[in-house]
Short mmCIF file of C-alpha atoms in Angstrom, two decimals:
data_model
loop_
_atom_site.label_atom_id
_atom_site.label_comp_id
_atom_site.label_asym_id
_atom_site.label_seq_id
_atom_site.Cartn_x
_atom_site.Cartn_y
_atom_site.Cartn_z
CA UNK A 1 2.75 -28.66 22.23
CA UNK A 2 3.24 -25.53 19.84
CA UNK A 3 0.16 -24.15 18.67
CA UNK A 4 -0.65 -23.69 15.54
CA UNK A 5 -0.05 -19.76 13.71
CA UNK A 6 -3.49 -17.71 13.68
CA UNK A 7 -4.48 -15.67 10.54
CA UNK A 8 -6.75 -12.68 11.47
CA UNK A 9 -9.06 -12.54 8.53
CA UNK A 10 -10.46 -8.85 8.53
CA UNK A 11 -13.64 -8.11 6.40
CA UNK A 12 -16.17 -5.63 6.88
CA UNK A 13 -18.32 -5.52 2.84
CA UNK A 14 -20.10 -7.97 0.77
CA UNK A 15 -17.50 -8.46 -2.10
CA UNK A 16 -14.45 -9.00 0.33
CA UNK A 17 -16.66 -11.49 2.41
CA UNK A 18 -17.13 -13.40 -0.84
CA UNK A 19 -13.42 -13.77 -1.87
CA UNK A 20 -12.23 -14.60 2.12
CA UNK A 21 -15.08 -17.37 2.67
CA UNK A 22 -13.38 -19.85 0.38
CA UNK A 23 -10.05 -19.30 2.22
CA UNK A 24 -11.91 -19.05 5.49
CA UNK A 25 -13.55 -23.08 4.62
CA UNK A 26 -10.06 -23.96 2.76
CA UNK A 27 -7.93 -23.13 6.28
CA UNK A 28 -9.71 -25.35 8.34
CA UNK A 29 -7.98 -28.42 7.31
CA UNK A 30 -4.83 -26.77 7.11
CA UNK A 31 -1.69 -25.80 9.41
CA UNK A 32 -3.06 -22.47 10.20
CA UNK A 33 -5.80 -21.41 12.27
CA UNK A 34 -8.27 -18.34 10.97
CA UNK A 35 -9.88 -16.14 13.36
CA UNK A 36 -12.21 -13.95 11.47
CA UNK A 37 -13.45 -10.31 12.02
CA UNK A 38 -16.02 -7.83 10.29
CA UNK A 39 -15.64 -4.66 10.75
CA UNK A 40 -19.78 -3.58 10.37
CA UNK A 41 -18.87 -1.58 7.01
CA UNK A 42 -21.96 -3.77 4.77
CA UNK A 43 -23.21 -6.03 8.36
CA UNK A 44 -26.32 -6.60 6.77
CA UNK A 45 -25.04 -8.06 3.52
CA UNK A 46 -22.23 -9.32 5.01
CA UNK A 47 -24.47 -11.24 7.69
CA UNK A 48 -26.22 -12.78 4.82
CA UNK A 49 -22.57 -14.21 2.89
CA UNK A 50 -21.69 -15.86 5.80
CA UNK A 51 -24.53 -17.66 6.20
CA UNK A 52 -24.22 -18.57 2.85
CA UNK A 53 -20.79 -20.59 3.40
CA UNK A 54 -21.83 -21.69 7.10
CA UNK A 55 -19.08 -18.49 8.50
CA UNK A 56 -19.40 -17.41 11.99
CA UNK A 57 -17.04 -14.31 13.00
CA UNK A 58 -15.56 -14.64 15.77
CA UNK A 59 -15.04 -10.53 16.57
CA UNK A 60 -16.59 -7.31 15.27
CA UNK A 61 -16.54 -3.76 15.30
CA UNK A 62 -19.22 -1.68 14.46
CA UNK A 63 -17.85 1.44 12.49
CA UNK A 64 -20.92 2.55 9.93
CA UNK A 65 -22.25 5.76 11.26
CA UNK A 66 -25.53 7.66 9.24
CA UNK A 67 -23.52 10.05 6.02
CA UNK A 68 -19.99 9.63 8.01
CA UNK A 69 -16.92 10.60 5.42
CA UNK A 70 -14.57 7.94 4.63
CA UNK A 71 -11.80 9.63 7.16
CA UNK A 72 -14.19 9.20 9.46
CA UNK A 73 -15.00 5.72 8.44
CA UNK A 74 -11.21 4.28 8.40
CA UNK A 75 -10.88 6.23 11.87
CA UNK A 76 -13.29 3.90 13.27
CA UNK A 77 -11.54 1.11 11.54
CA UNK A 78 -8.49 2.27 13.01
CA UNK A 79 -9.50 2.85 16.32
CA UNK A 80 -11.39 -0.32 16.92
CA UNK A 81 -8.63 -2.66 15.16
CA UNK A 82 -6.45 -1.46 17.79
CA UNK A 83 -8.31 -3.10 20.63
CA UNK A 84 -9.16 -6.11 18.53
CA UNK A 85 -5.43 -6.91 17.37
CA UNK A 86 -4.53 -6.76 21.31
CA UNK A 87 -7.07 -9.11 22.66
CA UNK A 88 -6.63 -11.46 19.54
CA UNK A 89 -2.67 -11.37 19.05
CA UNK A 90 -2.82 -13.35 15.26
CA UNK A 91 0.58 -14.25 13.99
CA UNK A 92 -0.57 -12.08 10.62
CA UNK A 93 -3.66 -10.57 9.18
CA UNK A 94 -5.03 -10.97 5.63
CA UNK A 95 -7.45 -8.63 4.15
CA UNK A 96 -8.79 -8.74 0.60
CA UNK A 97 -9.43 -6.22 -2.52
CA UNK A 98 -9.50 -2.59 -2.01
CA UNK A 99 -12.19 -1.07 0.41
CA UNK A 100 -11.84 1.31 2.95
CA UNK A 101 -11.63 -1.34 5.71
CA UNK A 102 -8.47 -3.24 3.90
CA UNK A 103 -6.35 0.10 3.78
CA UNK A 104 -7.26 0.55 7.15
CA UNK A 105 -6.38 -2.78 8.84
CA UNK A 106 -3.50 -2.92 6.68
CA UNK A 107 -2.39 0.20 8.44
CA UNK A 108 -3.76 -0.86 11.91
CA UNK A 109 -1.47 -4.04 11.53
CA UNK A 110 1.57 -2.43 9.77
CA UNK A 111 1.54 0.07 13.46
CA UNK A 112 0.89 -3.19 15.37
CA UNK A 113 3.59 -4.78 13.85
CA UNK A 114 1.73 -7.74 12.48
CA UNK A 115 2.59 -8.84 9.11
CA UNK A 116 0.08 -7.74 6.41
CA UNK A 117 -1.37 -10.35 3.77
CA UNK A 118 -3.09 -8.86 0.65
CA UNK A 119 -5.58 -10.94 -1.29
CA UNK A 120 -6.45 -9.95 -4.41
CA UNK A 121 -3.06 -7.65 -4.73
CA UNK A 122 -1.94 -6.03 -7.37
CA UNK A 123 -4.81 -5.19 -9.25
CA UNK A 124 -4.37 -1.44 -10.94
CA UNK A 125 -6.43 0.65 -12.93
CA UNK A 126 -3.51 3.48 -13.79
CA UNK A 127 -5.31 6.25 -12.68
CA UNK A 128 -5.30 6.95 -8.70
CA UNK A 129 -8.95 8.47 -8.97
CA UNK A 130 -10.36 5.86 -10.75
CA UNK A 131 -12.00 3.97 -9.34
CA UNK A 132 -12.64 6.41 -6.23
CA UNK A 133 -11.29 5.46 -3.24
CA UNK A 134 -10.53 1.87 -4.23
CA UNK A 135 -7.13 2.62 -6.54
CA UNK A 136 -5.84 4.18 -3.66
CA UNK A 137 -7.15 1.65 -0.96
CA UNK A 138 -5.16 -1.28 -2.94
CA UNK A 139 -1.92 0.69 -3.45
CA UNK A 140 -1.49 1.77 0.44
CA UNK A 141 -2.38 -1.61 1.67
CA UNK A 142 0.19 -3.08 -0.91
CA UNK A 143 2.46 -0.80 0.57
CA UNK A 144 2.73 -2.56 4.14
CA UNK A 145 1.93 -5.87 2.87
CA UNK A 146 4.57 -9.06 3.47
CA UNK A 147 2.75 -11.36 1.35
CA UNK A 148 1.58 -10.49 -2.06
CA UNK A 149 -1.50 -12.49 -3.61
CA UNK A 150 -2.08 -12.03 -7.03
CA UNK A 151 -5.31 -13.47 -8.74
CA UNK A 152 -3.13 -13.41 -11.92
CA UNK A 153 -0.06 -13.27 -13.76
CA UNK A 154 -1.01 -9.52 -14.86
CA UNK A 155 -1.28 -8.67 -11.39
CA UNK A 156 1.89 -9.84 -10.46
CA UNK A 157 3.88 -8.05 -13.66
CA UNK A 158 1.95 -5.00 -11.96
CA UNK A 159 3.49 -5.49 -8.44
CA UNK A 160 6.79 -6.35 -9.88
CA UNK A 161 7.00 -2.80 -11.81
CA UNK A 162 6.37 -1.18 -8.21
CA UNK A 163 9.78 -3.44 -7.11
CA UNK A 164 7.94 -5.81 -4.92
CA UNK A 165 10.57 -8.38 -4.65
CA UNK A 166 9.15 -11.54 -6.67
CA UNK A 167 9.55 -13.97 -3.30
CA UNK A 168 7.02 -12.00 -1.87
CA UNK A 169 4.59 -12.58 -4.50
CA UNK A 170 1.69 -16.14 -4.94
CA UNK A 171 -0.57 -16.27 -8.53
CA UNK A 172 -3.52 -17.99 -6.88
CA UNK A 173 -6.04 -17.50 -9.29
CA UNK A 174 -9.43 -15.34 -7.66
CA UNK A 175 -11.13 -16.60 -5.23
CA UNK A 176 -14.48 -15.05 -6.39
CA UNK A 177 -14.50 -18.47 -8.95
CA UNK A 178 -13.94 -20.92 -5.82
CA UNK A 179 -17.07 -18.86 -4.29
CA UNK A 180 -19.29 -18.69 -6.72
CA UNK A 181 -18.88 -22.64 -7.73
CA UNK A 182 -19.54 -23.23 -3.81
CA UNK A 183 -22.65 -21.46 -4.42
CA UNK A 184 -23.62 -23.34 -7.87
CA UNK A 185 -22.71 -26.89 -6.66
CA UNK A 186 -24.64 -26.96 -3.61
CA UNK A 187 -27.22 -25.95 -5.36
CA UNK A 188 -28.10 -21.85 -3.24
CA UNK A 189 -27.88 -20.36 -6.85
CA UNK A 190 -31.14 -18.41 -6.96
CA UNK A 191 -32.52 -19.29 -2.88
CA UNK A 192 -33.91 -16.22 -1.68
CA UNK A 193 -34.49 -14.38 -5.09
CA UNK A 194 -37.55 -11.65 -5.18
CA UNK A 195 -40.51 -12.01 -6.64
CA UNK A 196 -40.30 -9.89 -8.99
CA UNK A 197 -36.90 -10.96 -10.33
CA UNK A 198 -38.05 -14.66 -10.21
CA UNK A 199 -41.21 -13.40 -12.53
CA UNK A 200 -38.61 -11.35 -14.54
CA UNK A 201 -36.66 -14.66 -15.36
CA UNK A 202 -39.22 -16.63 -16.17
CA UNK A 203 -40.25 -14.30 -19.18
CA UNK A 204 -39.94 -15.43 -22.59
CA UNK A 205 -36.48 -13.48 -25.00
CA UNK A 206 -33.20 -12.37 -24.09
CA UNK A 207 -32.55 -10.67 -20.57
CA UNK A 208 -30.10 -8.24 -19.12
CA UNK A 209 -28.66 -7.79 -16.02
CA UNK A 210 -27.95 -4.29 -15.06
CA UNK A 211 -25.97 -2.99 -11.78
CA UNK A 212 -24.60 0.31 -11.32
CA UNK A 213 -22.86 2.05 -7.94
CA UNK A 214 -19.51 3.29 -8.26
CA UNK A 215 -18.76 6.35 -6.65
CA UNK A 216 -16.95 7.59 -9.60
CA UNK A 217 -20.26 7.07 -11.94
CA UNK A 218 -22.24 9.10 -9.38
CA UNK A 219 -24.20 12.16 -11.05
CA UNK A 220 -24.02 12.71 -15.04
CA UNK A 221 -22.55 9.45 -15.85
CA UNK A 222 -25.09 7.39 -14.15
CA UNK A 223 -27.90 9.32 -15.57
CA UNK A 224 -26.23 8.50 -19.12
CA UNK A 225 -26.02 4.96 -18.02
CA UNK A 226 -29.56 4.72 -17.55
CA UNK A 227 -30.73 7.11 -20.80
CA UNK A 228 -28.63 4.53 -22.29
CA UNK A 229 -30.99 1.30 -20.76
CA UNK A 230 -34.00 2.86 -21.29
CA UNK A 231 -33.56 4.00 -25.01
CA UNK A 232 -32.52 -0.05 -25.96
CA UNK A 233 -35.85 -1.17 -22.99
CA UNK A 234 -37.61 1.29 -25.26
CA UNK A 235 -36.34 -0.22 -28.32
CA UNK A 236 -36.55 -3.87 -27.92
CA UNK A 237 -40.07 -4.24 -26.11
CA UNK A 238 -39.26 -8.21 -25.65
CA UNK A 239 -35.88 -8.26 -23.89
CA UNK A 240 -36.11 -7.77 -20.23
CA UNK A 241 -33.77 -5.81 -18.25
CA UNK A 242 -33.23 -6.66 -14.56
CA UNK A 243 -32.50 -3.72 -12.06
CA UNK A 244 -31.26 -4.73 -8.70
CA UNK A 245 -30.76 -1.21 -7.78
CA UNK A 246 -28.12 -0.33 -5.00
CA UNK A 247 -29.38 0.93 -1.60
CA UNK A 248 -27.60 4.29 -1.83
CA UNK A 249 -30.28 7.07 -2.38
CA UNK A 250 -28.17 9.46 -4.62
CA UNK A 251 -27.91 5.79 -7.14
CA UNK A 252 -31.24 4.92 -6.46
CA UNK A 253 -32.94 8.24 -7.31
CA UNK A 254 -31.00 8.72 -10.30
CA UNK A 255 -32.05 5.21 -11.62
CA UNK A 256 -35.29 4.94 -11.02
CA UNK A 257 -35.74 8.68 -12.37
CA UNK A 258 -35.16 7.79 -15.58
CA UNK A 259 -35.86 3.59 -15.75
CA UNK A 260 -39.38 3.76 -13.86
CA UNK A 261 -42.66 2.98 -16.05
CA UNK A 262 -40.64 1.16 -18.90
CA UNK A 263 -42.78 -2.14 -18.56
CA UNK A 264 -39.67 -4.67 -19.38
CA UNK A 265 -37.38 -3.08 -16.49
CA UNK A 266 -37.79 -4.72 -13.31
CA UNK A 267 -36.13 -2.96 -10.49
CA UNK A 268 -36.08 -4.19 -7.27
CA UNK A 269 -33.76 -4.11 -4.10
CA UNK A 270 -30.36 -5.30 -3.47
CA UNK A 271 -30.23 -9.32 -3.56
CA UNK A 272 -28.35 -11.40 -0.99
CA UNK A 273 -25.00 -13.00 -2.54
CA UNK A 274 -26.89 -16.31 -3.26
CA UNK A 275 -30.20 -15.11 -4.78
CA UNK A 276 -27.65 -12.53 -7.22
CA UNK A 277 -25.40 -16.03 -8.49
CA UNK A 278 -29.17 -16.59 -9.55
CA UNK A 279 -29.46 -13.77 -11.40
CA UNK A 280 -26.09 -14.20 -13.04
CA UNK A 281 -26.53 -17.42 -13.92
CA UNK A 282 -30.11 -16.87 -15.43
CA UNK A 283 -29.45 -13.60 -17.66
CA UNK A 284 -28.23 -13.54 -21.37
CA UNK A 285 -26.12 -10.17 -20.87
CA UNK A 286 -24.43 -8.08 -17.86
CA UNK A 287 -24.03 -4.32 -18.04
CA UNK A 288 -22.10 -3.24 -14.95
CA UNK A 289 -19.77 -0.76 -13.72
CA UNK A 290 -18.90 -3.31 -10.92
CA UNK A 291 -15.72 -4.83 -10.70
CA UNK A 292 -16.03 -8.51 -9.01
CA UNK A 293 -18.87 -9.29 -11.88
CA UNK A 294 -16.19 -8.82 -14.47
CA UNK A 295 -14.87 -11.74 -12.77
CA UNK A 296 -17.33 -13.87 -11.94
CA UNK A 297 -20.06 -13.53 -15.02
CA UNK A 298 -17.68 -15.24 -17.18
CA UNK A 299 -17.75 -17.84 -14.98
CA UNK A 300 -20.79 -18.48 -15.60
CA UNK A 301 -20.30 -17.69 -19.72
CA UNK A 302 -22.05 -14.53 -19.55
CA UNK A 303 -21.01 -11.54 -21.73
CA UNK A 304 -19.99 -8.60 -19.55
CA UNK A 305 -20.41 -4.77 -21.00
CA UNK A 306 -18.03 -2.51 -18.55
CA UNK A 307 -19.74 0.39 -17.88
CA UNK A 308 -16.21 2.21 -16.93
CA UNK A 309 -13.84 4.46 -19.10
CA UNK A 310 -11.14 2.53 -17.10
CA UNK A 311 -10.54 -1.10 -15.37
CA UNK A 312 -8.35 -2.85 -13.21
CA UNK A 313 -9.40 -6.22 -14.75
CA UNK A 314 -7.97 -5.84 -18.09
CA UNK A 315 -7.85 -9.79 -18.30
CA UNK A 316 -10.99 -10.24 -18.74
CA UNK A 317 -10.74 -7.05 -21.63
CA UNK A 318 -7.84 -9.09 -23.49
CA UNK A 319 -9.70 -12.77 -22.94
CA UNK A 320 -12.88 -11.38 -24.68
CA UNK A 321 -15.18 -11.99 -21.83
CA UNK A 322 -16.01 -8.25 -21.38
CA UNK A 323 -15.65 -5.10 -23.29
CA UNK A 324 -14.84 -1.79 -21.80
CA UNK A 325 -17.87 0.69 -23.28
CA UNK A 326 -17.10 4.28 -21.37
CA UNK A 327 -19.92 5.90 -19.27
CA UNK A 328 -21.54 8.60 -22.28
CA UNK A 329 -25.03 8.04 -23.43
CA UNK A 330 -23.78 7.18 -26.67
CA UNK A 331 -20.90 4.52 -25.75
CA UNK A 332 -23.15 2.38 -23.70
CA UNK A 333 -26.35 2.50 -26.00
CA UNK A 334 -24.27 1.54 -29.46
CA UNK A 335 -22.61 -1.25 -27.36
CA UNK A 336 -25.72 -2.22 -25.71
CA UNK A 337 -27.99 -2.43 -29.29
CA UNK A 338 -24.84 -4.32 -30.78
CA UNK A 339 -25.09 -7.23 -28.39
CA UNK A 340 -28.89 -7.23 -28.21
CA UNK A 341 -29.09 -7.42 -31.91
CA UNK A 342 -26.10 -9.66 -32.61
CA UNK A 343 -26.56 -13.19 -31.28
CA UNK A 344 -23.27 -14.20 -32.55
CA UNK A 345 -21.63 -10.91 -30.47
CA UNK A 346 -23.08 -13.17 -27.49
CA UNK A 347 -21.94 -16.50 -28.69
CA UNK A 348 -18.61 -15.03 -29.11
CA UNK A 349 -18.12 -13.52 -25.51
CA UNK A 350 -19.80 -16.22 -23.54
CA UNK A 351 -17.07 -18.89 -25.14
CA UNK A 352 -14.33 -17.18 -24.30
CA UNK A 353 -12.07 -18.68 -21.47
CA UNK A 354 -12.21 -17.45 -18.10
CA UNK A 355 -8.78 -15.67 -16.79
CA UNK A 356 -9.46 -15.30 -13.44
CA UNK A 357 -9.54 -18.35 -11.93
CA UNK A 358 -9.69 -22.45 -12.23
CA UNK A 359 -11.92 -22.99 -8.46
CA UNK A 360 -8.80 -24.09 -6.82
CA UNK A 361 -7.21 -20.32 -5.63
CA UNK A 362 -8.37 -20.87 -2.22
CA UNK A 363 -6.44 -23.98 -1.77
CA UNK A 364 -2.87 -21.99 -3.44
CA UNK A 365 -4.17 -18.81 -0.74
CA UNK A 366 -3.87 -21.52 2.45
CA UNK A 367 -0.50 -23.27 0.78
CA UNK A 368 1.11 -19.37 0.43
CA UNK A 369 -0.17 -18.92 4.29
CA UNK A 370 1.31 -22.02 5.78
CA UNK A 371 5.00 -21.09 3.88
CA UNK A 372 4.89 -17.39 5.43
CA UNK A 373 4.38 -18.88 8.72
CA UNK A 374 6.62 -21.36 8.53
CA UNK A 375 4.56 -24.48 8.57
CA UNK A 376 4.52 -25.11 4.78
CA UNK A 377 5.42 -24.60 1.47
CA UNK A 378 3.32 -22.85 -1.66
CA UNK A 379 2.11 -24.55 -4.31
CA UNK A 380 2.80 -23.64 -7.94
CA UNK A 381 1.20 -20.59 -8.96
CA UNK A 382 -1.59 -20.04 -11.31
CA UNK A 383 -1.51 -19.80 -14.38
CA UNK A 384 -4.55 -18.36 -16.96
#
């Protein structure tokens, strides 16, 4: 009896172990078997999404060492995939977004000569330093990749002005929707949310969800970001503004610095994937420089102010579910006051259409799988 082809699914943060989970709980009733494999760049966080969707890996690495560079981070990567793609021999690996760990697998597979499958391909920003590392992470993975998954038909115009040839290109939709609607329906929205974010939620007026951690906004730009916050907290004593502030002590510092005291800004730690879809889903307004919440706060019909001068989700910049406001003291504040004092600003973002995704892209992502090896064909592809 032939056995069925095995997809390595390699993962090592929290957003990529998001967007593979609904693939990982798609394949199982498919022609393809999925091994899975974290690579120890977020385990904590990571630890915590799988449990979410029921995941247990079956292979790790550990590569996070204490202020290592990112050379020395994708050399671990590197080093360890080598062993790992031995012992496991998977007919082709699939890897997801943009991190550190995807260019590196890609590259570990591409020398193993594996074939290389790229979820979430194709997304691009224009500017190779922005964001910092991740323009370049999706570009060199796209580079070795034999199979091509675009969340949408932008993406896929993008890949096909590199000359990617078309056949080796799926519109899936993202899989960030599937996940989050997992989350929603069985009802983990909100388990595991702090304290003080729970108290934060239950207060009376509008509220604000506020994240912040790209490399690139590191230094003056935060520090704008979060003059910015605390001249509207300042300003509007009965909206609440809720801080889940990132673990990284150069973000940390430079947030609490200047947000501490105000008595409507709650900040608190990091929140596990679940207990965030709670926050999400309870909040009025986002203000992020993140990129998966540009996808998934519309989702949930939740305005989205882009705390970036650039983004590789222009979708959601076209659809009117975000706005790109720059990182200056200025940009962010006027935006900021404009949708805290316009209720129909709100109404008007938070009924525009989703682009990203219909909760089915997991179910295209298996069908474009079982066609590359073989045992089946692709389903149309998505279309926003």
């Amino acid at each position: 009896m032939v056995s069925e082809p095995t997809v390595l699914v390699i993962y090592g943060t929290r957003p990529e172990a998001i967007k593979v989970a609904p693939v990982i709980l798609a394949a199982r009733d498919s022609k393809v078997a999925v091994k899975t494999l974290t690579t120890g760049q977020h385990p904590e966080m990571v630890a915590a999404v799988n449990e979410v969707f029921g995941i247990i890996p079956d292979a790790s690495i550990d590569v996070m060492r204490p202020g290592q560079s990112l050379n020395a981070l994708a050399a671990r990567v590197l080093e360890g995939l080598d062993e790992k793609l031995a012992e496991l021999k998977p007919d082709a690996i699939m890897v997801e977004g943009d991190t550190t760990t995807v260019m590196a697998a890609a590259l570990a597979a591409f020398n193993s000569h594996i074939p290389v499958v790229h979820l979430e391909a194709g997304l691009r920003s224009g500017n190779l330093f922005l964001p910092f590392p991740e323009e370049a992470n999706r570009r060199l993975a796209g580079q070795v990749a034999s199979l091509h998954l675009a969340p949408t038909p932008a993406s896929r115009a993008n890949l096909l002005r590199e000359n990617v040839d078309p056949k080796l290109i799926a519109v899936t939709g993202n899989t960030v929707i599937d996940a989050l609607h997992y989350v929603v329906d069985s009802g983990q929205a909100g388990q595991g949310l702090a304290p003080e974010f729970a108290a934060a939620l239950a207060r009376d007026g509008l509220k604000v969800l506020v994240t912040a951690h790209r490399r690139e906004s590191w230094g003056q730009p935060l520090h704008e970001m979060a003059r910015a916050v605390r001249a509207s907290a300042d300003a509007h004593p009965e909206v609440t503004f809720l801080l889940p502030a990132h673990a990284n002590p150069q973000v940390r510092e430079t947030l609490t610095e200047v947000l501490a005291g105000a008595a409507n800004v709650t900040i608190g730690d990091p929140q596990d994937y679940a207990a965030f879809a709670g926050l999400i889903k309870g909040v009025d307004l986002v203000l992020t420089d993140s990129g998966g919440i540009q996808e998934e706060a519309p989702a949930l019909g939740k305005p989205v102010l882009v705390m970036r001068d650039t983004t590789e989700r222009p979708e959601a910049i076209a659809a009117g579910t975000a706005r790109l406001v720059g990182t200056t003291y200025e940009s962010v504040h006027s935006a900021l006051e404009g949708m805290l004092i316009s209720q129909e600003a709100r109404a008007v973002m938070s009924r525009a259409v989703n682009p990203y995704g219909d909760g089915h892209a997991a179910e295209r992502v298996v069908a474009a799988l079982e066609e590359l090896l073989g045992v089946g064909k692709r389903l149309p592809d998505f279309a926003a």
